[in-house]
Amino acid sequence: MTIGVVIGESRPTDVTAQSSKPLSVGEYVIIDSQDGQILGLVEKSIISSEALTDVRNFDEAVESKEVADINSRDKNYKVKIGILGFLDKLQKGQMILPAVPPLPGTSILEATQKDLGVIFGPTTEEWVRIGSLLRNSSIEAKINVNKIVSRHLAILAMTGMGKSNLVSLIARHVASLNGTLIIFDYHNDYENLDVPKMNYMLAKINPRLLPADKLAEVIELRENADKQQRALRESFTESVKQSKDFWQALEESTSSFGRTTKGYADSASRVLDKIDDAKHRFSDILDPDCGDPVDLIKEGRVNVLNISELSERQANAGLAYYLQELLQHRKDAVWERKGKSSGKKSNKFLAPIFVIIEEAHVFIPKGEHTDTKYWASKVAREGRKFGIGLGVVSQRPRNIDPNVLSQMGSLAIMKIVQDDDQQQIASAAESLSKDLLSQLSSLNIGDAVLIGQWVNLPSIVHVDEVKSKKSGSDLNAVSEWNQADKFKDIAKESTKSMIQKDLLLD
Ligand SMILES: Nc1ncnc2c1ncn2[C@@H]1O[C@H](COP(=O)(O)OP(=O)(O)OP(=O)(O)O)[C@@H](O)[C@H]1O
Ligand SMILES: [Mg+2]
Protein backbone atom coordinates (compact mmCIF):
# COMPACT_ATOMS: atom_id res chain seq x y z
CA MET A 1 0.00 0.00 0.00
CA THR A 2 1.39 3.42 -0.96
CA ILE A 3 1.71 5.63 2.10
CA GLY A 4 3.92 8.41 0.76
CA VAL A 5 5.99 9.89 -2.02
CA VAL A 6 9.65 10.93 -2.07
CA ILE A 7 10.00 14.71 -2.38
CA GLY A 8 12.75 17.31 -2.45
CA GLU A 9 16.38 16.28 -2.45
CA SER A 10 17.26 12.58 -2.12
CA ARG A 11 20.61 11.10 -1.17
CA PRO A 12 21.84 7.49 -1.26
CA THR A 13 21.64 7.56 2.56
CA ASP A 14 18.32 9.30 3.17
CA VAL A 15 15.25 10.75 1.52
CA THR A 16 12.48 13.11 2.52
CA ALA A 17 8.91 12.06 1.87
CA GLN A 18 5.44 13.43 2.11
CA SER A 19 3.18 10.83 3.67
CA SER A 20 -0.58 10.39 3.63
CA LYS A 21 -0.76 9.84 7.40
CA PRO A 22 1.53 10.51 10.34
CA LEU A 23 4.35 7.94 10.50
CA SER A 24 6.12 7.01 13.73
CA VAL A 25 9.81 7.43 14.28
CA GLY A 26 11.32 3.96 14.26
CA GLU A 27 8.83 2.60 11.73
CA TYR A 28 10.18 0.65 8.77
CA VAL A 29 8.96 1.50 5.28
CA ILE A 30 9.76 0.36 1.76
CA ILE A 31 11.05 2.82 -0.84
CA ASP A 32 9.91 1.40 -4.17
CA SER A 33 12.89 2.72 -6.12
CA GLN A 34 13.77 2.39 -9.79
CA ASP A 35 16.62 -0.02 -8.93
CA GLY A 36 14.62 -2.27 -6.61
CA GLN A 37 12.91 -2.08 -3.24
CA ILE A 38 14.86 -0.32 -0.53
CA LEU A 39 14.25 -0.64 3.21
CA GLY A 40 14.05 2.64 5.09
CA LEU A 41 13.65 3.67 8.73
CA VAL A 42 11.63 6.73 9.66
CA GLU A 43 14.11 8.89 11.57
CA LYS A 44 12.18 12.13 11.83
CA SER A 45 8.47 12.80 11.57
CA ILE A 46 7.03 16.31 11.37
CA ILE A 47 3.38 17.30 11.21
CA SER A 48 2.51 20.87 10.34
CA SER A 49 -0.67 22.77 9.56
CA GLU A 50 -0.89 25.51 6.97
CA ALA A 51 -3.72 27.30 8.76
CA LEU A 52 -2.13 27.04 12.18
CA THR A 53 1.26 28.41 11.18
CA ASP A 54 2.18 31.99 12.21
CA VAL A 55 -0.81 32.35 14.49
CA ARG A 56 -0.53 35.56 16.54
CA ASN A 57 -3.21 35.26 19.19
CA PHE A 58 -5.73 32.88 20.77
CA ASP A 59 -8.77 34.03 18.77
CA GLU A 60 -6.84 33.59 15.56
CA ALA A 61 -5.80 30.11 16.73
CA VAL A 62 -9.44 29.11 17.34
CA GLU A 63 -10.51 30.39 13.91
CA SER A 64 -7.55 28.75 12.22
CA LYS A 65 -8.39 25.47 13.91
CA GLU A 66 -11.87 25.56 12.34
CA VAL A 67 -10.34 26.24 8.93
CA ALA A 68 -7.83 23.44 9.47
CA ASP A 69 -10.60 21.01 10.48
CA ILE A 70 -12.59 21.46 7.27
CA ASN A 71 -9.65 21.63 4.90
CA SER A 72 -8.44 18.09 4.23
CA ARG A 73 -5.29 19.49 2.61
CA ASP A 74 -4.30 21.51 5.63
CA LYS A 75 -2.08 18.94 7.33
CA ASN A 76 1.37 18.23 6.08
CA TYR A 77 3.07 14.98 7.12
CA LYS A 78 6.74 15.09 6.34
CA VAL A 79 9.21 12.37 7.22
CA LYS A 80 12.92 11.87 6.94
CA ILE A 81 13.70 8.27 6.04
CA GLY A 82 17.14 6.79 6.56
CA ILE A 83 18.10 4.28 3.86
CA LEU A 84 19.18 0.91 5.27
CA GLY A 85 19.84 -0.95 2.03
CA PHE A 86 18.23 -3.00 -0.71
CA LEU A 87 15.51 -5.19 0.77
CA ASP A 88 16.44 -8.40 -1.03
CA LYS A 89 20.10 -8.05 0.00
CA LEU A 90 19.20 -7.29 3.62
CA GLN A 91 17.08 -10.42 3.64
CA LYS A 92 20.29 -12.29 2.78
CA GLY A 93 22.23 -10.48 5.50
CA GLN A 94 24.02 -8.01 3.24
CA MET A 95 23.78 -4.28 3.65
CA ILE A 96 24.08 -2.66 0.23
CA LEU A 97 23.23 1.02 -0.20
CA PRO A 98 21.99 2.29 -3.58
CA ALA A 99 24.57 4.15 -5.66
CA VAL A 100 21.89 6.38 -7.14
CA PRO A 101 19.45 8.11 -4.78
CA PRO A 102 15.76 7.20 -5.19
CA LEU A 103 14.11 9.63 -7.59
CA PRO A 104 11.74 12.22 -6.19
CA GLY A 105 8.27 10.87 -6.91
CA THR A 106 9.19 7.32 -5.84
CA SER A 107 6.43 5.61 -3.84
CA ILE A 108 6.82 4.80 -0.14
CA LEU A 109 5.08 1.53 0.77
CA GLU A 110 4.07 0.03 4.11
CA ALA A 111 6.49 -2.73 5.18
CA THR A 112 4.86 -6.13 5.65
CA GLN A 113 5.66 -9.22 7.73
CA LYS A 114 6.89 -10.83 4.51
CA ASP A 115 9.36 -7.96 3.99
CA LEU A 116 10.66 -7.73 7.56
CA GLY A 117 10.23 -11.19 9.09
CA VAL A 118 13.38 -12.64 7.55
CA ILE A 119 15.48 -9.66 8.64
CA PHE A 120 14.37 -9.23 12.25
CA GLY A 121 13.35 -12.76 13.08
CA PRO A 122 15.67 -15.26 11.37
CA THR A 123 14.74 -18.82 12.22
CA THR A 124 18.16 -20.36 12.89
CA GLU A 125 18.79 -21.44 16.50
CA GLU A 126 21.25 -18.69 17.43
CA TRP A 127 18.50 -16.12 16.90
CA VAL A 128 16.31 -15.76 19.98
CA ARG A 129 13.25 -13.61 20.51
CA ILE A 130 13.54 -10.64 22.85
CA GLY A 131 10.42 -8.73 21.87
CA SER A 132 8.79 -7.07 18.92
CA LEU A 133 9.51 -4.03 16.81
CA LEU A 134 8.20 -1.00 18.66
CA ARG A 135 6.52 0.59 15.64
CA ASN A 136 5.77 -2.46 13.54
CA SER A 137 4.55 -4.43 16.54
CA SER A 138 3.48 -7.55 14.65
CA ILE A 139 7.10 -8.22 13.72
CA GLU A 140 9.20 -10.34 16.11
CA ALA A 141 12.54 -8.88 17.16
CA LYS A 142 15.31 -11.42 17.64
CA ILE A 143 18.97 -11.15 18.60
CA ASN A 144 21.92 -13.30 17.66
CA VAL A 145 23.36 -14.95 20.78
CA ASN A 146 26.56 -16.00 19.00
CA LYS A 147 27.43 -12.38 18.35
CA ILE A 148 27.14 -11.28 21.95
CA VAL A 149 29.40 -14.06 23.10
CA SER A 150 31.99 -13.32 20.44
CA ARG A 151 31.70 -9.52 20.27
CA HIS A 152 30.35 -8.43 23.68
CA LEU A 153 27.31 -6.45 24.72
CA ALA A 154 26.43 -3.26 26.60
CA ILE A 155 23.00 -2.65 28.13
CA LEU A 156 22.66 1.01 29.02
CA ALA A 157 19.72 2.92 30.44
CA MET A 158 18.55 5.09 33.26
CA THR A 159 17.57 3.31 36.41
CA GLY A 160 14.33 1.33 36.31
CA MET A 161 14.06 1.26 32.51
CA GLY A 162 14.43 -2.50 32.06
CA LYS A 163 18.12 -3.40 31.98
CA SER A 164 17.85 -6.28 34.42
CA ASN A 165 14.69 -7.47 32.71
CA LEU A 166 16.64 -7.78 29.46
CA VAL A 167 19.47 -9.57 31.27
CA SER A 168 16.90 -12.00 32.71
CA LEU A 169 15.51 -12.65 29.26
CA ILE A 170 18.97 -13.29 27.85
CA ALA A 171 19.65 -15.59 30.83
CA ARG A 172 16.57 -17.64 30.02
CA HIS A 173 17.62 -18.05 26.42
CA VAL A 174 21.19 -18.98 27.35
CA ALA A 175 19.77 -21.54 29.80
CA SER A 176 17.57 -23.08 27.13
CA LEU A 177 20.60 -23.28 24.82
CA ASN A 178 22.58 -25.01 27.62
CA GLY A 179 25.09 -22.16 27.59
CA THR A 180 27.25 -20.95 30.45
CA LEU A 181 26.34 -17.52 31.80
CA ILE A 182 27.88 -15.81 34.80
CA ILE A 183 26.15 -12.75 36.25
CA PHE A 184 27.95 -10.63 38.83
CA ASP A 185 25.01 -9.38 40.79
CA TYR A 186 25.90 -6.24 42.76
CA HIS A 187 22.42 -5.59 44.16
CA ASN A 188 21.25 -9.16 44.59
CA ASP A 189 18.64 -8.61 41.89
CA TYR A 190 18.75 -12.07 40.36
CA GLU A 191 18.35 -14.40 43.33
CA ASN A 192 14.78 -15.17 42.29
CA LEU A 193 15.48 -15.35 38.59
CA ASP A 194 13.22 -17.99 37.17
CA VAL A 195 15.47 -20.10 34.97
CA PRO A 196 15.82 -23.87 35.16
CA LYS A 197 18.84 -25.23 37.03
CA MET A 198 20.15 -21.81 38.03
CA ASN A 199 23.30 -21.86 40.14
CA TYR A 200 23.02 -19.10 42.71
CA MET A 201 25.83 -18.48 45.15
CA LEU A 202 27.60 -15.95 47.29
CA ALA A 203 30.77 -14.83 45.55
CA LYS A 204 33.73 -15.93 47.63
CA ILE A 205 37.32 -14.86 47.77
CA ASN A 206 39.98 -17.32 48.81
CA PRO A 207 42.68 -15.18 50.48
CA ARG A 208 45.32 -17.88 49.85
CA LEU A 209 45.03 -17.32 46.10
CA LEU A 210 45.48 -13.56 46.11
CA PRO A 211 48.67 -11.61 45.60
CA ALA A 212 49.70 -9.68 48.74
CA ASP A 213 48.52 -6.27 47.53
CA LYS A 214 45.06 -7.72 46.79
CA LEU A 215 44.92 -9.39 50.18
CA ALA A 216 45.69 -5.95 51.65
CA GLU A 217 42.73 -4.59 49.71
CA VAL A 218 40.25 -7.21 50.79
CA ILE A 219 41.16 -6.94 54.47
CA GLU A 220 40.87 -3.19 53.96
CA LEU A 221 44.35 -1.94 54.77
CA ARG A 222 44.64 1.69 53.79
CA GLU A 223 46.35 2.09 50.44
CA ASN A 224 48.90 4.62 51.68
CA ALA A 225 49.73 2.73 54.89
CA ASP A 226 53.09 1.68 53.45
CA LYS A 227 54.49 0.07 56.58
CA GLN A 228 51.35 -2.02 57.16
CA GLN A 229 51.39 -3.03 53.51
CA ARG A 230 54.98 -4.17 53.88
CA ALA A 231 54.27 -6.01 57.14
CA LEU A 232 51.49 -7.95 55.42
CA ARG A 233 53.55 -8.60 52.28
CA GLU A 234 56.47 -10.00 54.26
CA SER A 235 54.23 -12.10 56.50
CA PHE A 236 52.14 -13.56 53.68
CA THR A 237 54.66 -16.27 52.86
CA GLU A 238 54.33 -19.43 50.80
CA SER A 239 54.13 -21.51 53.96
CA VAL A 240 51.28 -19.32 55.27
CA LYS A 241 49.47 -19.86 51.96
CA GLN A 242 49.91 -23.62 52.30
CA SER A 243 49.15 -23.96 55.98
CA LYS A 244 46.12 -25.79 57.27
CA ASP A 245 44.78 -22.99 59.42
CA PHE A 246 45.38 -19.99 57.17
CA TRP A 247 44.31 -17.16 59.46
CA GLN A 248 46.23 -18.50 62.43
CA ALA A 249 49.36 -18.96 60.35
CA LEU A 250 49.03 -15.45 58.93
CA GLU A 251 48.58 -13.97 62.39
CA GLU A 252 51.60 -15.83 63.75
CA SER A 253 53.71 -14.81 60.82
CA THR A 254 52.64 -11.16 61.16
CA SER A 255 53.34 -10.97 64.87
CA SER A 256 56.71 -12.64 64.40
CA PHE A 257 57.52 -10.07 61.67
CA GLY A 258 56.53 -7.28 64.11
CA ARG A 259 58.72 -8.72 66.85
CA THR A 260 61.78 -9.28 64.71
CA THR A 261 61.76 -6.25 62.41
CA LYS A 262 62.89 -3.01 63.97
CA GLY A 263 60.33 -0.22 63.83
CA TYR A 264 57.48 -2.47 62.68
CA ALA A 265 55.87 -3.50 65.97
CA ASP A 266 53.03 -0.96 65.71
CA SER A 267 52.34 -1.55 62.04
CA ALA A 268 52.27 -5.32 62.54
CA SER A 269 49.89 -4.93 65.42
CA ARG A 270 47.58 -2.80 63.28
CA VAL A 271 47.67 -5.41 60.54
CA LEU A 272 46.77 -8.03 63.14
CA ASP A 273 43.74 -5.94 64.12
CA LYS A 274 42.72 -5.73 60.49
CA ILE A 275 43.13 -9.49 60.00
CA ASP A 276 41.04 -10.17 63.09
CA ASP A 277 38.42 -7.72 61.95
CA ALA A 278 38.25 -9.14 58.41
CA LYS A 279 38.12 -12.71 59.72
CA HIS A 280 34.98 -11.92 61.68
CA ARG A 281 33.28 -9.34 59.54
CA PHE A 282 33.82 -11.06 56.22
CA SER A 283 33.71 -14.70 57.29
CA ASP A 284 31.13 -15.49 54.55
CA ILE A 285 33.24 -13.92 51.86
CA LEU A 286 36.89 -14.45 52.73
CA ASP A 287 37.11 -18.20 52.88
CA PRO A 288 40.57 -19.79 52.89
CA ASP A 289 38.99 -23.25 52.72
CA CYS A 290 36.68 -22.81 49.75
CA GLY A 291 39.26 -24.03 47.25
CA ASP A 292 39.23 -22.14 43.99
CA PRO A 293 36.01 -20.06 43.87
CA VAL A 294 35.97 -20.44 40.09
CA ASP A 295 35.34 -24.16 40.59
CA LEU A 296 31.95 -23.31 42.05
CA ILE A 297 30.80 -21.99 38.70
CA LYS A 298 28.82 -24.62 36.82
CA GLU A 299 29.05 -25.07 33.10
CA GLY A 300 25.92 -25.15 31.00
CA ARG A 301 24.09 -23.17 33.69
CA VAL A 302 23.12 -19.64 34.55
CA ASN A 303 25.43 -18.78 37.47
CA VAL A 304 24.41 -15.83 39.60
CA LEU A 305 27.24 -14.64 41.84
CA ASN A 306 25.92 -12.45 44.59
CA ILE A 307 28.55 -9.80 45.28
CA SER A 308 26.22 -7.55 47.25
CA GLU A 309 27.86 -8.44 50.56
CA LEU A 310 31.28 -7.42 49.34
CA SER A 311 32.69 -3.93 49.84
CA GLU A 312 33.54 -2.09 46.64
CA ARG A 313 37.26 -2.89 46.98
CA GLN A 314 36.55 -6.53 47.75
CA ALA A 315 34.15 -6.82 44.85
CA ASN A 316 36.76 -5.30 42.63
CA ALA A 317 39.46 -7.72 43.73
CA GLY A 318 36.99 -10.61 43.49
CA LEU A 319 35.75 -9.73 40.03
CA ALA A 320 39.27 -9.21 38.73
CA TYR A 321 40.20 -12.66 40.04
CA TYR A 322 37.21 -14.33 38.39
CA LEU A 323 37.78 -12.57 35.05
CA GLN A 324 41.47 -13.40 35.03
CA GLU A 325 40.85 -17.05 35.82
CA LEU A 326 37.95 -17.43 33.38
CA LEU A 327 40.01 -15.93 30.57
CA GLN A 328 42.90 -18.24 31.42
CA HIS A 329 40.64 -21.31 31.43
CA ARG A 330 39.28 -20.37 28.03
CA LYS A 331 42.77 -19.76 26.66
CA ASP A 332 43.93 -23.15 27.91
CA ALA A 333 40.88 -24.80 26.42
CA VAL A 334 41.32 -23.16 23.02
CA TRP A 335 45.07 -23.79 22.88
CA GLU A 336 44.56 -27.36 23.86
CA ARG A 337 41.99 -27.84 21.14
CA LYS A 338 44.47 -26.43 18.64
CA GLY A 339 47.10 -28.83 19.94
CA LYS A 340 49.21 -25.96 21.35
CA SER A 341 48.93 -26.89 24.99
CA SER A 342 50.15 -24.22 27.39
CA GLY A 343 51.25 -26.92 29.81
CA LYS A 344 48.25 -26.51 32.07
CA LYS A 345 45.53 -28.94 31.20
CA SER A 346 42.12 -27.38 31.66
CA ASN A 347 39.09 -29.55 32.09
CA LYS A 348 36.82 -26.62 32.76
CA PHE A 349 35.06 -24.15 30.50
CA LEU A 350 35.65 -26.15 27.37
CA ALA A 351 32.78 -24.30 25.67
CA PRO A 352 32.39 -20.50 25.35
CA ILE A 353 31.10 -18.48 28.29
CA PHE A 354 29.31 -15.16 28.70
CA VAL A 355 29.95 -12.93 31.70
CA ILE A 356 27.67 -10.06 32.70
CA ILE A 357 28.78 -7.27 35.02
CA GLU A 358 26.00 -5.18 36.57
CA GLU A 359 26.81 -1.63 37.71
CA ALA A 360 29.73 -1.65 35.30
CA HIS A 361 30.55 2.03 35.95
CA VAL A 362 31.67 1.03 39.47
CA PHE A 363 34.08 -1.65 38.29
CA ILE A 364 35.14 -0.31 34.91
CA PRO A 365 35.30 3.42 35.67
CA LYS A 366 36.50 6.16 33.40
CA GLY A 367 39.79 7.85 34.32
CA GLU A 368 40.70 5.54 37.18
CA HIS A 369 42.57 2.26 37.40
CA THR A 370 40.88 -0.80 38.84
CA ASP A 371 41.91 -4.43 38.52
CA THR A 372 38.52 -5.37 37.17
CA LYS A 373 38.93 -2.73 34.48
CA TYR A 374 42.30 -4.19 33.52
CA TRP A 375 40.89 -7.70 33.15
CA ALA A 376 37.62 -6.56 31.60
CA SER A 377 39.60 -4.68 28.92
CA LYS A 378 41.64 -7.80 28.30
CA VAL A 379 38.50 -9.93 27.98
CA ALA A 380 37.00 -7.28 25.68
CA ARG A 381 40.08 -7.37 23.44
CA GLU A 382 40.89 -11.08 23.50
CA GLY A 383 37.50 -12.60 24.25
CA ARG A 384 36.65 -13.02 20.61
CA LYS A 385 39.56 -15.37 20.00
CA PHE A 386 38.95 -17.35 23.14
CA GLY A 387 35.17 -17.52 23.36
CA ILE A 388 34.52 -15.39 26.40
CA GLY A 389 31.92 -12.69 25.96
CA LEU A 390 31.48 -9.69 28.21
CA GLY A 391 28.22 -7.92 28.97
CA VAL A 392 28.32 -4.59 30.76
CA VAL A 393 25.19 -3.16 32.31
CA SER A 394 25.05 0.39 33.60
CA GLN A 395 22.80 3.32 34.33
CA ARG A 396 25.70 5.74 34.10
CA PRO A 397 27.38 5.24 30.72
CA ARG A 398 29.25 8.55 31.08
CA ASN A 399 31.25 7.01 33.92
CA ILE A 400 32.27 3.82 32.10
CA ASP A 401 35.71 3.58 30.58
CA PRO A 402 35.25 4.66 26.93
CA ASN A 403 37.78 2.13 25.64
CA VAL A 404 35.91 -0.80 27.10
CA LEU A 405 32.58 0.63 25.98
CA SER A 406 33.80 1.04 22.41
CA GLN A 407 34.79 -2.66 22.34
CA MET A 408 31.19 -3.69 22.94
CA GLY A 409 30.04 -4.94 19.55
CA SER A 410 26.34 -4.79 20.37
CA LEU A 411 24.30 -2.37 22.38
CA ALA A 412 20.83 -2.18 23.88
CA ILE A 413 20.09 1.38 24.85
CA MET A 414 16.94 2.20 26.69
CA LYS A 415 15.64 5.53 27.93
CA ILE A 416 18.48 7.95 28.63
CA VAL A 417 17.88 11.67 29.05
CA GLN A 418 21.25 12.98 30.24
CA ASP A 419 23.13 14.61 27.43
CA ASP A 420 26.59 13.51 28.58
CA ASP A 421 25.42 9.88 28.79
CA GLN A 422 24.07 10.11 25.25
CA GLN A 423 27.27 11.69 23.97
CA GLN A 424 29.42 9.00 25.54
CA ILE A 425 27.31 6.30 23.88
CA ALA A 426 27.35 8.11 20.54
CA SER A 427 31.14 8.30 20.55
CA ALA A 428 31.44 4.61 21.48
CA ALA A 429 28.94 3.35 18.90
CA GLU A 430 29.36 4.47 15.32
CA SER A 431 26.18 2.86 14.14
CA LEU A 432 24.01 5.00 16.40
CA SER A 433 22.72 7.74 14.11
CA LYS A 434 21.95 11.19 15.46
CA ASP A 435 18.26 10.63 14.86
CA LEU A 436 18.18 7.36 16.76
CA LEU A 437 20.10 9.10 19.54
CA SER A 438 17.50 11.81 19.75
CA GLN A 439 14.87 9.10 20.34
CA LEU A 440 16.47 7.90 23.55
CA SER A 441 14.83 10.43 25.81
CA SER A 442 11.34 9.59 24.60
CA LEU A 443 11.47 5.81 25.05
CA ASN A 444 9.23 4.12 27.62
CA ILE A 445 10.10 1.34 30.07
CA GLY A 446 11.17 -1.76 28.19
CA ASP A 447 11.72 0.05 24.87
CA ALA A 448 15.23 -0.31 23.53
CA VAL A 449 17.33 0.79 20.59
CA LEU A 450 19.33 -2.22 19.45
CA ILE A 451 22.45 -1.65 17.42
CA GLY A 452 25.55 -3.59 16.50
CA GLN A 453 26.31 -7.11 15.51
CA TRP A 454 23.56 -8.92 17.40
CA VAL A 455 20.93 -7.51 15.03
CA ASN A 456 20.83 -7.42 11.25
CA LEU A 457 19.76 -3.79 11.38
CA PRO A 458 19.53 -1.01 13.95
CA SER A 459 16.05 -1.25 15.41
CA ILE A 460 13.78 0.10 18.11
CA VAL A 461 12.02 -2.71 19.92
CA HIS A 462 9.84 -3.33 22.90
CA VAL A 463 11.48 -5.99 25.02
CA ASP A 464 9.24 -8.76 26.41
CA GLU A 465 8.66 -8.51 30.12
CA VAL A 466 9.94 -11.47 32.11
CA LYS A 467 6.80 -11.82 34.19
CA SER A 468 7.97 -14.29 36.80
CA LYS A 469 11.04 -12.24 37.64
CA LYS A 470 10.26 -11.11 41.16
CA SER A 471 13.43 -9.17 41.68
CA GLY A 472 14.52 -5.70 40.68
CA SER A 473 11.05 -4.24 40.61
CA ASP A 474 10.24 -1.24 42.75
CA LEU A 475 8.96 -2.02 46.22
CA ASN A 476 5.30 -1.39 46.80
CA ALA A 477 5.66 0.22 50.21
CA VAL A 478 1.98 1.12 50.60
CA SER A 479 0.77 -2.41 49.97
CA GLU A 480 3.47 -3.91 52.20
CA TRP A 481 2.54 -1.54 55.08
CA ASN A 482 -1.04 -2.57 54.59
CA GLN A 483 -0.09 -6.26 54.76
CA ALA A 484 2.08 -5.67 57.83
CA ASP A 485 -0.86 -3.96 59.54
CA LYS A 486 -3.12 -6.93 58.79
CA PHE A 487 -0.52 -9.33 60.19
CA LYS A 488 -0.39 -7.24 63.36
CA ASP A 489 -4.16 -7.70 63.75
CA ILE A 490 -3.91 -11.42 63.10
CA ALA A 491 -1.06 -11.68 65.62
CA LYS A 492 -3.14 -9.76 68.21
CA GLU A 493 -6.13 -12.03 67.56
CA SER A 494 -4.12 -15.20 67.94
CA THR A 495 -2.39 -13.95 71.11
CA LYS A 496 -5.80 -13.06 72.52
CA SER A 497 -7.14 -16.52 71.81
CA MET A 498 -4.07 -18.05 73.41
CA ILE A 499 -4.56 -15.94 76.52
CA GLN A 500 -8.17 -16.96 76.69
CA LYS A 501 -7.26 -20.61 76.30
CA ASP A 502 -4.64 -20.24 79.02
CA LEU A 503 -7.21 -18.62 81.29
CA LEU A 504 -9.60 -21.43 80.55
CA LEU A 505 -6.96 -23.97 81.43
CA ASP A 506 -6.43 -22.27 84.76
N1 LIG B 1 10.16 -4.93 28.80
C1 LIG B 1 9.40 -4.52 29.82
N2 LIG B 1 8.07 -4.40 29.67
C2 LIG B 1 7.31 -3.97 30.70
N3 LIG B 1 7.78 -3.65 31.91
C3 LIG B 1 9.10 -3.73 32.11
C4 LIG B 1 9.98 -4.17 31.08
N4 LIG B 1 11.23 -4.16 31.57
C5 LIG B 1 11.14 -3.75 32.85
N5 LIG B 1 9.86 -3.49 33.17
C6 LIG B 1 9.38 -3.03 34.48
O1 LIG B 1 10.28 -2.08 35.02
C7 LIG B 1 10.75 -2.49 36.28
C8 LIG B 1 12.25 -2.20 36.39
O2 LIG B 1 12.92 -3.00 35.47
P1 LIG B 1 14.43 -3.45 35.70
O3 LIG B 1 14.64 -3.92 37.08
O4 LIG B 1 14.75 -4.39 34.61
O5 LIG B 1 15.15 -2.05 35.51
P2 LIG B 1 16.70 -1.70 35.61
O6 LIG B 1 16.99 -0.84 34.45
O7 LIG B 1 17.48 -2.94 35.77
O8 LIG B 1 16.75 -0.84 36.94
P3 LIG B 1 18.01 -0.58 37.90
O9 LIG B 1 18.82 0.49 37.25
O10 LIG B 1 17.35 -0.10 39.16
O11 LIG B 1 18.75 -1.85 38.06
C9 LIG B 1 10.46 -3.99 36.36
O12 LIG B 1 10.07 -4.37 37.62
C10 LIG B 1 9.31 -4.21 35.42
O13 LIG B 1 8.10 -4.13 36.12
MG1 LIG C 1 18.81 -3.60 37.28
mmCIF file with all atom_site columns, C-alpha atoms in Angstrom, residues 3 5 72 85 92 138 154 183 191 221 229 247 274 287 304 335 338 362 369 380 495:
data_model
loop_
_atom_site.group_PDB
_atom_site.id
_atom_site.type_symbol
_atom_site.label_atom_id
_atom_site.label_alt_id
_atom_site.label_comp_id
_atom_site.label_asym_id
_atom_site.label_entity_id
_atom_site.label_seq_id
_atom_site.pdbx_PDB_ins_code
_atom_site.Cartn_x
_atom_site.Cartn_y
_atom_site.Cartn_z
_atom_site.occupancy
_atom_site.B_iso_or_equiv
_atom_site.pdbx_formal_charge
_atom_site.auth_seq_id
_atom_site.auth_comp_id
_atom_site.auth_asym_id
_atom_site.auth_atom_id
_atom_site.pdbx_PDB_model_num
ATOM 1  C CA . ILE A 1 3   ? 1.707  5.630   2.097  1.00 0.00 ? 3   ILE A CA 1
ATOM 2  C CA . VAL A 1 5   ? 5.985  9.886   -2.019 1.00 0.00 ? 5   VAL A CA 1
ATOM 3  C CA . SER A 1 72  ? -8.437 18.092  4.229  1.00 0.00 ? 72  SER A CA 1
ATOM 4  C CA . GLY A 1 85  ? 19.843 -0.955  2.029  1.00 0.00 ? 85  GLY A CA 1
ATOM 5  C CA . LYS A 1 92  ? 20.287 -12.291 2.781  1.00 0.00 ? 92  LYS A CA 1
ATOM 6  C CA . SER A 1 138 ? 3.477  -7.546  14.650 1.00 0.00 ? 138 SER A CA 1
ATOM 7  C CA . ALA A 1 154 ? 26.426 -3.257  26.598 1.00 0.00 ? 154 ALA A CA 1
ATOM 8  C CA . ILE A 1 183 ? 26.154 -12.753 36.247 1.00 0.00 ? 183 ILE A CA 1
ATOM 9  C CA . GLU A 1 191 ? 18.347 -14.399 43.326 1.00 0.00 ? 191 GLU A CA 1
ATOM 10 C CA . LEU A 1 221 ? 44.348 -1.943  54.766 1.00 0.00 ? 221 LEU A CA 1
ATOM 11 C CA . GLN A 1 229 ? 51.386 -3.030  53.511 1.00 0.00 ? 229 GLN A CA 1
ATOM 12 C CA . TRP A 1 247 ? 44.306 -17.156 59.465 1.00 0.00 ? 247 TRP A CA 1
ATOM 13 C CA . LYS A 1 274 ? 42.717 -5.732  60.487 1.00 0.00 ? 274 LYS A CA 1
ATOM 14 C CA . ASP A 1 287 ? 37.109 -18.199 52.877 1.00 0.00 ? 287 ASP A CA 1
ATOM 15 C CA . VAL A 1 304 ? 24.414 -15.831 39.602 1.00 0.00 ? 304 VAL A CA 1
ATOM 16 C CA . TRP A 1 335 ? 45.068 -23.792 22.879 1.00 0.00 ? 335 TRP A CA 1
ATOM 17 C CA . LYS A 1 338 ? 44.470 -26.429 18.642 1.00 0.00 ? 338 LYS A CA 1
ATOM 18 C CA . VAL A 1 362 ? 31.665 1.027   39.471 1.00 0.00 ? 362 VAL A CA 1
ATOM 19 C CA . HIS A 1 369 ? 42.572 2.257   37.396 1.00 0.00 ? 369 HIS A CA 1
ATOM 20 C CA . ALA A 1 380 ? 36.999 -7.282  25.682 1.00 0.00 ? 380 ALA A CA 1
ATOM 21 C CA . THR A 1 495 ? -2.386 -13.949 71.111 1.00 0.00 ? 495 THR A CA 1
#
